[in-house]
JSON list of C-alpha atoms and ligand atoms in Angstrom, two decimals:
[
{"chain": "G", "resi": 1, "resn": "UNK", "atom": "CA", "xyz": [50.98, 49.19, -40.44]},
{"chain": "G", "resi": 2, "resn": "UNK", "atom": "CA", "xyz": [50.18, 51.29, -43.69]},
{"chain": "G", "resi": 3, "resn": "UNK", "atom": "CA", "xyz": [49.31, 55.22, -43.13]},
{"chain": "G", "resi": 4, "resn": "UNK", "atom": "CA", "xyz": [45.72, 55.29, -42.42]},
{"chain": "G", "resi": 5, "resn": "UNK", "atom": "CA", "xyz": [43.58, 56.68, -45.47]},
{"chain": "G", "resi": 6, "resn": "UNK", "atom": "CA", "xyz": [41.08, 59.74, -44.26]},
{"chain": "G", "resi": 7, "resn": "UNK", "atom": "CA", "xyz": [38.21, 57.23, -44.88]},
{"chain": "G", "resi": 8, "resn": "UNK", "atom": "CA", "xyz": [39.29, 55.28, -41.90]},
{"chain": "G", "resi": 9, "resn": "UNK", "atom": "CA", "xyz": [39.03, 57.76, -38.98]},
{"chain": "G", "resi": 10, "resn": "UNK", "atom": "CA", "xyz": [36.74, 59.74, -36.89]},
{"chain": "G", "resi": 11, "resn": "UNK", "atom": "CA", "xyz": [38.42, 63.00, -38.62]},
{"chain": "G", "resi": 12, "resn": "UNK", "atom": "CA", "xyz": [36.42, 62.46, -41.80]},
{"chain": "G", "resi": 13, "resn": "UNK", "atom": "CA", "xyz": [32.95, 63.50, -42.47]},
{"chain": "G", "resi": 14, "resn": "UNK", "atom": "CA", "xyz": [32.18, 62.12, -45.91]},
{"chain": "G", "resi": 15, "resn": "UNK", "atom": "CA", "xyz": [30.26, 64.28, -48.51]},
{"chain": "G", "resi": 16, "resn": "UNK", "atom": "CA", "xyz": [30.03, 62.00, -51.50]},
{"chain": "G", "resi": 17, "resn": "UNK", "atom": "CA", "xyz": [32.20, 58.46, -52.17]},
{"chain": "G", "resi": 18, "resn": "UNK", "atom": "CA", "xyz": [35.61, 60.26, -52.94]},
{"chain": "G", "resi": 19, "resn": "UNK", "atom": "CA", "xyz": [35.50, 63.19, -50.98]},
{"chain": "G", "resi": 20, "resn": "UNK", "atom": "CA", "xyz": [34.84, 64.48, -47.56]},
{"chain": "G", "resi": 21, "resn": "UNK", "atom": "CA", "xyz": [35.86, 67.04, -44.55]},
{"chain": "G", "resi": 22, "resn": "UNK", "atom": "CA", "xyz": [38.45, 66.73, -42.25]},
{"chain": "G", "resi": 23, "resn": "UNK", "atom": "CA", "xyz": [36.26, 67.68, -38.76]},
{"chain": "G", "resi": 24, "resn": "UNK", "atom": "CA", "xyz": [39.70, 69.48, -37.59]},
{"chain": "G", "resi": 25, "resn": "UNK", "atom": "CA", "xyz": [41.11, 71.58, -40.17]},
{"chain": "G", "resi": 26, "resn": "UNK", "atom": "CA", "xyz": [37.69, 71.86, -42.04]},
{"chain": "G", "resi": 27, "resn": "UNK", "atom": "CA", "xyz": [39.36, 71.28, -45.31]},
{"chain": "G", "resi": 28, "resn": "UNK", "atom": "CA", "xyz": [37.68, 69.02, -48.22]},
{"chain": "G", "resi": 29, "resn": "UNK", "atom": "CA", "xyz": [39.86, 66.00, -48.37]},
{"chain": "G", "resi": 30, "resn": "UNK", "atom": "CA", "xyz": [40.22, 63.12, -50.62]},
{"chain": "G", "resi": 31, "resn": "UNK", "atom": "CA", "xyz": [38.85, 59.85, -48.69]},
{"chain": "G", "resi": 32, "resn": "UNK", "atom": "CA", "xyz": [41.72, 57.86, -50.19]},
{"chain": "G", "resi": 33, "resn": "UNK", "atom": "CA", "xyz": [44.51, 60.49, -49.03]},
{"chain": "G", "resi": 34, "resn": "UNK", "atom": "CA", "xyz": [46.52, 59.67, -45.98]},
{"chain": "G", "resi": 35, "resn": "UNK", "atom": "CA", "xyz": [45.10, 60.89, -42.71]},
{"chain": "G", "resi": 36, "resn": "UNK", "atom": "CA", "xyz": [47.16, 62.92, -40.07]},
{"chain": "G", "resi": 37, "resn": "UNK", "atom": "CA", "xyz": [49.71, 61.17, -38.17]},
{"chain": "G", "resi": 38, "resn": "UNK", "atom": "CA", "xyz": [47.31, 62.59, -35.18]},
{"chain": "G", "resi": 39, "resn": "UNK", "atom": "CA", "xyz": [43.54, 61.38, -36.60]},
{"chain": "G", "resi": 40, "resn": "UNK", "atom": "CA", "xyz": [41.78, 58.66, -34.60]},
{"chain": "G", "resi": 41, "resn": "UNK", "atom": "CA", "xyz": [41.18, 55.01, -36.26]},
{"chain": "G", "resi": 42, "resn": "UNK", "atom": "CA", "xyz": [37.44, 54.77, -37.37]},
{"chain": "G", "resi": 43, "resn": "UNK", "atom": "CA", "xyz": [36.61, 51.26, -35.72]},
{"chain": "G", "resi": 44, "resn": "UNK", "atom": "CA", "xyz": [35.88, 48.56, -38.67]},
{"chain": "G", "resi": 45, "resn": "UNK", "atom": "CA", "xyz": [35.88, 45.10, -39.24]},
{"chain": "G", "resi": 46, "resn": "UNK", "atom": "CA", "xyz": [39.37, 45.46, -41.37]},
{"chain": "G", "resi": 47, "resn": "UNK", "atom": "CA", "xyz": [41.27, 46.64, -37.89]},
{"chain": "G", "resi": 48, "resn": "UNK", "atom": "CA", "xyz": [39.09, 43.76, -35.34]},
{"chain": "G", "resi": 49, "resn": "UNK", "atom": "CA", "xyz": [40.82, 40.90, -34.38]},
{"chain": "G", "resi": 50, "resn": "UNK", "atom": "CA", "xyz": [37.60, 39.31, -34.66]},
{"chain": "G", "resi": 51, "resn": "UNK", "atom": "CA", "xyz": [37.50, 39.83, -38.37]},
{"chain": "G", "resi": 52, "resn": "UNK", "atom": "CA", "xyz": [38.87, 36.87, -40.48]},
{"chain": "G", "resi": 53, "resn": "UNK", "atom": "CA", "xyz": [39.53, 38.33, -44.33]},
{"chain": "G", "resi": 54, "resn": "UNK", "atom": "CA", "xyz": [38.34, 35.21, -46.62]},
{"chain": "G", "resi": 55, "resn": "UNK", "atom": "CA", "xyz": [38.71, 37.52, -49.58]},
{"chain": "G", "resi": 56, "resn": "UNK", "atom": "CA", "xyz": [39.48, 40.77, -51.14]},
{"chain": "G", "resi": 57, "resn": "UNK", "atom": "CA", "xyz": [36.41, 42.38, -49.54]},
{"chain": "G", "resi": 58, "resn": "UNK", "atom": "CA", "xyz": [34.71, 40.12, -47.69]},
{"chain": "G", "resi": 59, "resn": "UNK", "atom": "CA", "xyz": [35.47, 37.74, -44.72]},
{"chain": "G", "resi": 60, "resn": "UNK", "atom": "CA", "xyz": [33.63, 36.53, -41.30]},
{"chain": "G", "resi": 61, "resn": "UNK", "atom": "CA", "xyz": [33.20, 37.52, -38.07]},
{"chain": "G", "resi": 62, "resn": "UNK", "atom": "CA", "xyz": [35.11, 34.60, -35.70]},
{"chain": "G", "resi": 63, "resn": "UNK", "atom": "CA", "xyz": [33.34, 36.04, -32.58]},
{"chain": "G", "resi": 64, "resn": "UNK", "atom": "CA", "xyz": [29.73, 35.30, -34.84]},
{"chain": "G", "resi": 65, "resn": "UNK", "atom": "CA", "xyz": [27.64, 33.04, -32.54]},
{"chain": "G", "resi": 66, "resn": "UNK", "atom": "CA", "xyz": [25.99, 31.97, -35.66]},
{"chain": "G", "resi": 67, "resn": "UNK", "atom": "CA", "xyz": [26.49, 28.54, -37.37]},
{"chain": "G", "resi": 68, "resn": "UNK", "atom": "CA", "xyz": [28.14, 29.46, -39.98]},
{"chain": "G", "resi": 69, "resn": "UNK", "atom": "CA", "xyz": [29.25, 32.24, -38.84]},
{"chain": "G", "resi": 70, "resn": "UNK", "atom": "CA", "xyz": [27.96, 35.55, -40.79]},
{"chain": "G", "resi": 71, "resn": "UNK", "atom": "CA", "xyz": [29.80, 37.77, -43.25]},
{"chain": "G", "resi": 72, "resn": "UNK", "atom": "CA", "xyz": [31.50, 40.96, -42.63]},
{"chain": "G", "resi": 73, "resn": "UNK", "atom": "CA", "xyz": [32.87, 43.56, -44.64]},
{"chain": "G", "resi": 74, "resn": "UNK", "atom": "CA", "xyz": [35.99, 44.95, -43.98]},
{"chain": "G", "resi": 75, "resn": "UNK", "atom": "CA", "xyz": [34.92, 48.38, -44.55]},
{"chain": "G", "resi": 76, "resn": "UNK", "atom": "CA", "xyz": [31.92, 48.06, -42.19]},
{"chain": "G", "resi": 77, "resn": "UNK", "atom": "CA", "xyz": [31.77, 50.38, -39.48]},
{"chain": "G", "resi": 78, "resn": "UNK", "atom": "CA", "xyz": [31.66, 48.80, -36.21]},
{"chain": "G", "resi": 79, "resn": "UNK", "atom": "CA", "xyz": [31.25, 51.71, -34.08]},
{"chain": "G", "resi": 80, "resn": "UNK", "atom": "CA", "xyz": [27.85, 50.01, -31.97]},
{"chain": "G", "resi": 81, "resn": "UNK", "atom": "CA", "xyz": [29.91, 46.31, -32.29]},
{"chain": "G", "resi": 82, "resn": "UNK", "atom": "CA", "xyz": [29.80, 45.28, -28.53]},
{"chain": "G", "resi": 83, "resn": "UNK", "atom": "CA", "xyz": [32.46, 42.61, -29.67]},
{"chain": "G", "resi": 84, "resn": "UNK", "atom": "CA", "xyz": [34.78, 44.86, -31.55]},
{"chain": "G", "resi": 85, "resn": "UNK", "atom": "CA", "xyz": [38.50, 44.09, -30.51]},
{"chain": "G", "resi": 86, "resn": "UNK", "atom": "CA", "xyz": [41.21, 46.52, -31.97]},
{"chain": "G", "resi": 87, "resn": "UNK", "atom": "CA", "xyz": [44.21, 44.84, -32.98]},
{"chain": "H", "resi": 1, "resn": "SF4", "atom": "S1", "xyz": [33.30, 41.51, -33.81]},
{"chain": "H", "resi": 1, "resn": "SF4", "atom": "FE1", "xyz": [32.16, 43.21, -34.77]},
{"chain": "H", "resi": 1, "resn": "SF4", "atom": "S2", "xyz": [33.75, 44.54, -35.57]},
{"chain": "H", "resi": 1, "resn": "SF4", "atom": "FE2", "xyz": [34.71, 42.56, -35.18]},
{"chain": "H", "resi": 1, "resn": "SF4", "atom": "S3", "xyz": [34.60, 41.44, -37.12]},
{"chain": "H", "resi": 1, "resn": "SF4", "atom": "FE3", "xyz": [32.81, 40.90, -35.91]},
{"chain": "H", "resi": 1, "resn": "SF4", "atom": "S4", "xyz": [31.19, 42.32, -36.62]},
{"chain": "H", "resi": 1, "resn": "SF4", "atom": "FE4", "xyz": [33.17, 43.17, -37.25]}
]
């Protein structure tokens, strides 16, 4: 797997859409810089196995009980998804 990017864990605290805080260090970071070997995976769509990619940023949900089964982002937080399944 790739290095995670800041914007993808719980370390980041996002100030505006490039840059944010890291919550440990307390240093403004770049969203799109890697995170610490250490930071903790932000739970998303993009890292469910749930999440079926039909596109460059878009695919489904497989575990949808909806016929079709709805869209999801891969950048959409899934913190409150009860069916959220980390790869
Ligand atoms: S189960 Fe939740 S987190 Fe997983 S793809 Fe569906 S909506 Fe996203």
């Amino acid at each position: 797997m790739e290095k995670l990017k800041y914007k993808d864990t719980r370390n980041f605290a996002p100030i505006d859409v490039t840059r944010g805080v890291d919550l440990v260090t307390k240093q403004i970071v770049m969203a799109d810089a890697d995170a610490p070997d250490d930071a903790v995976i932000m739970p998303k769509c993009k890292f469910c196995a749930n999440f079926n990619e039909t596109d460059a940023f878009m695919g489904i949900c497989t575990a949808s009980m909806n016929d079709p089964d709805f869209f999801a982002y891969p950048d959409m937080v899934a913190v409150t998804c009860e069916m959220f399944e980390a790869l």
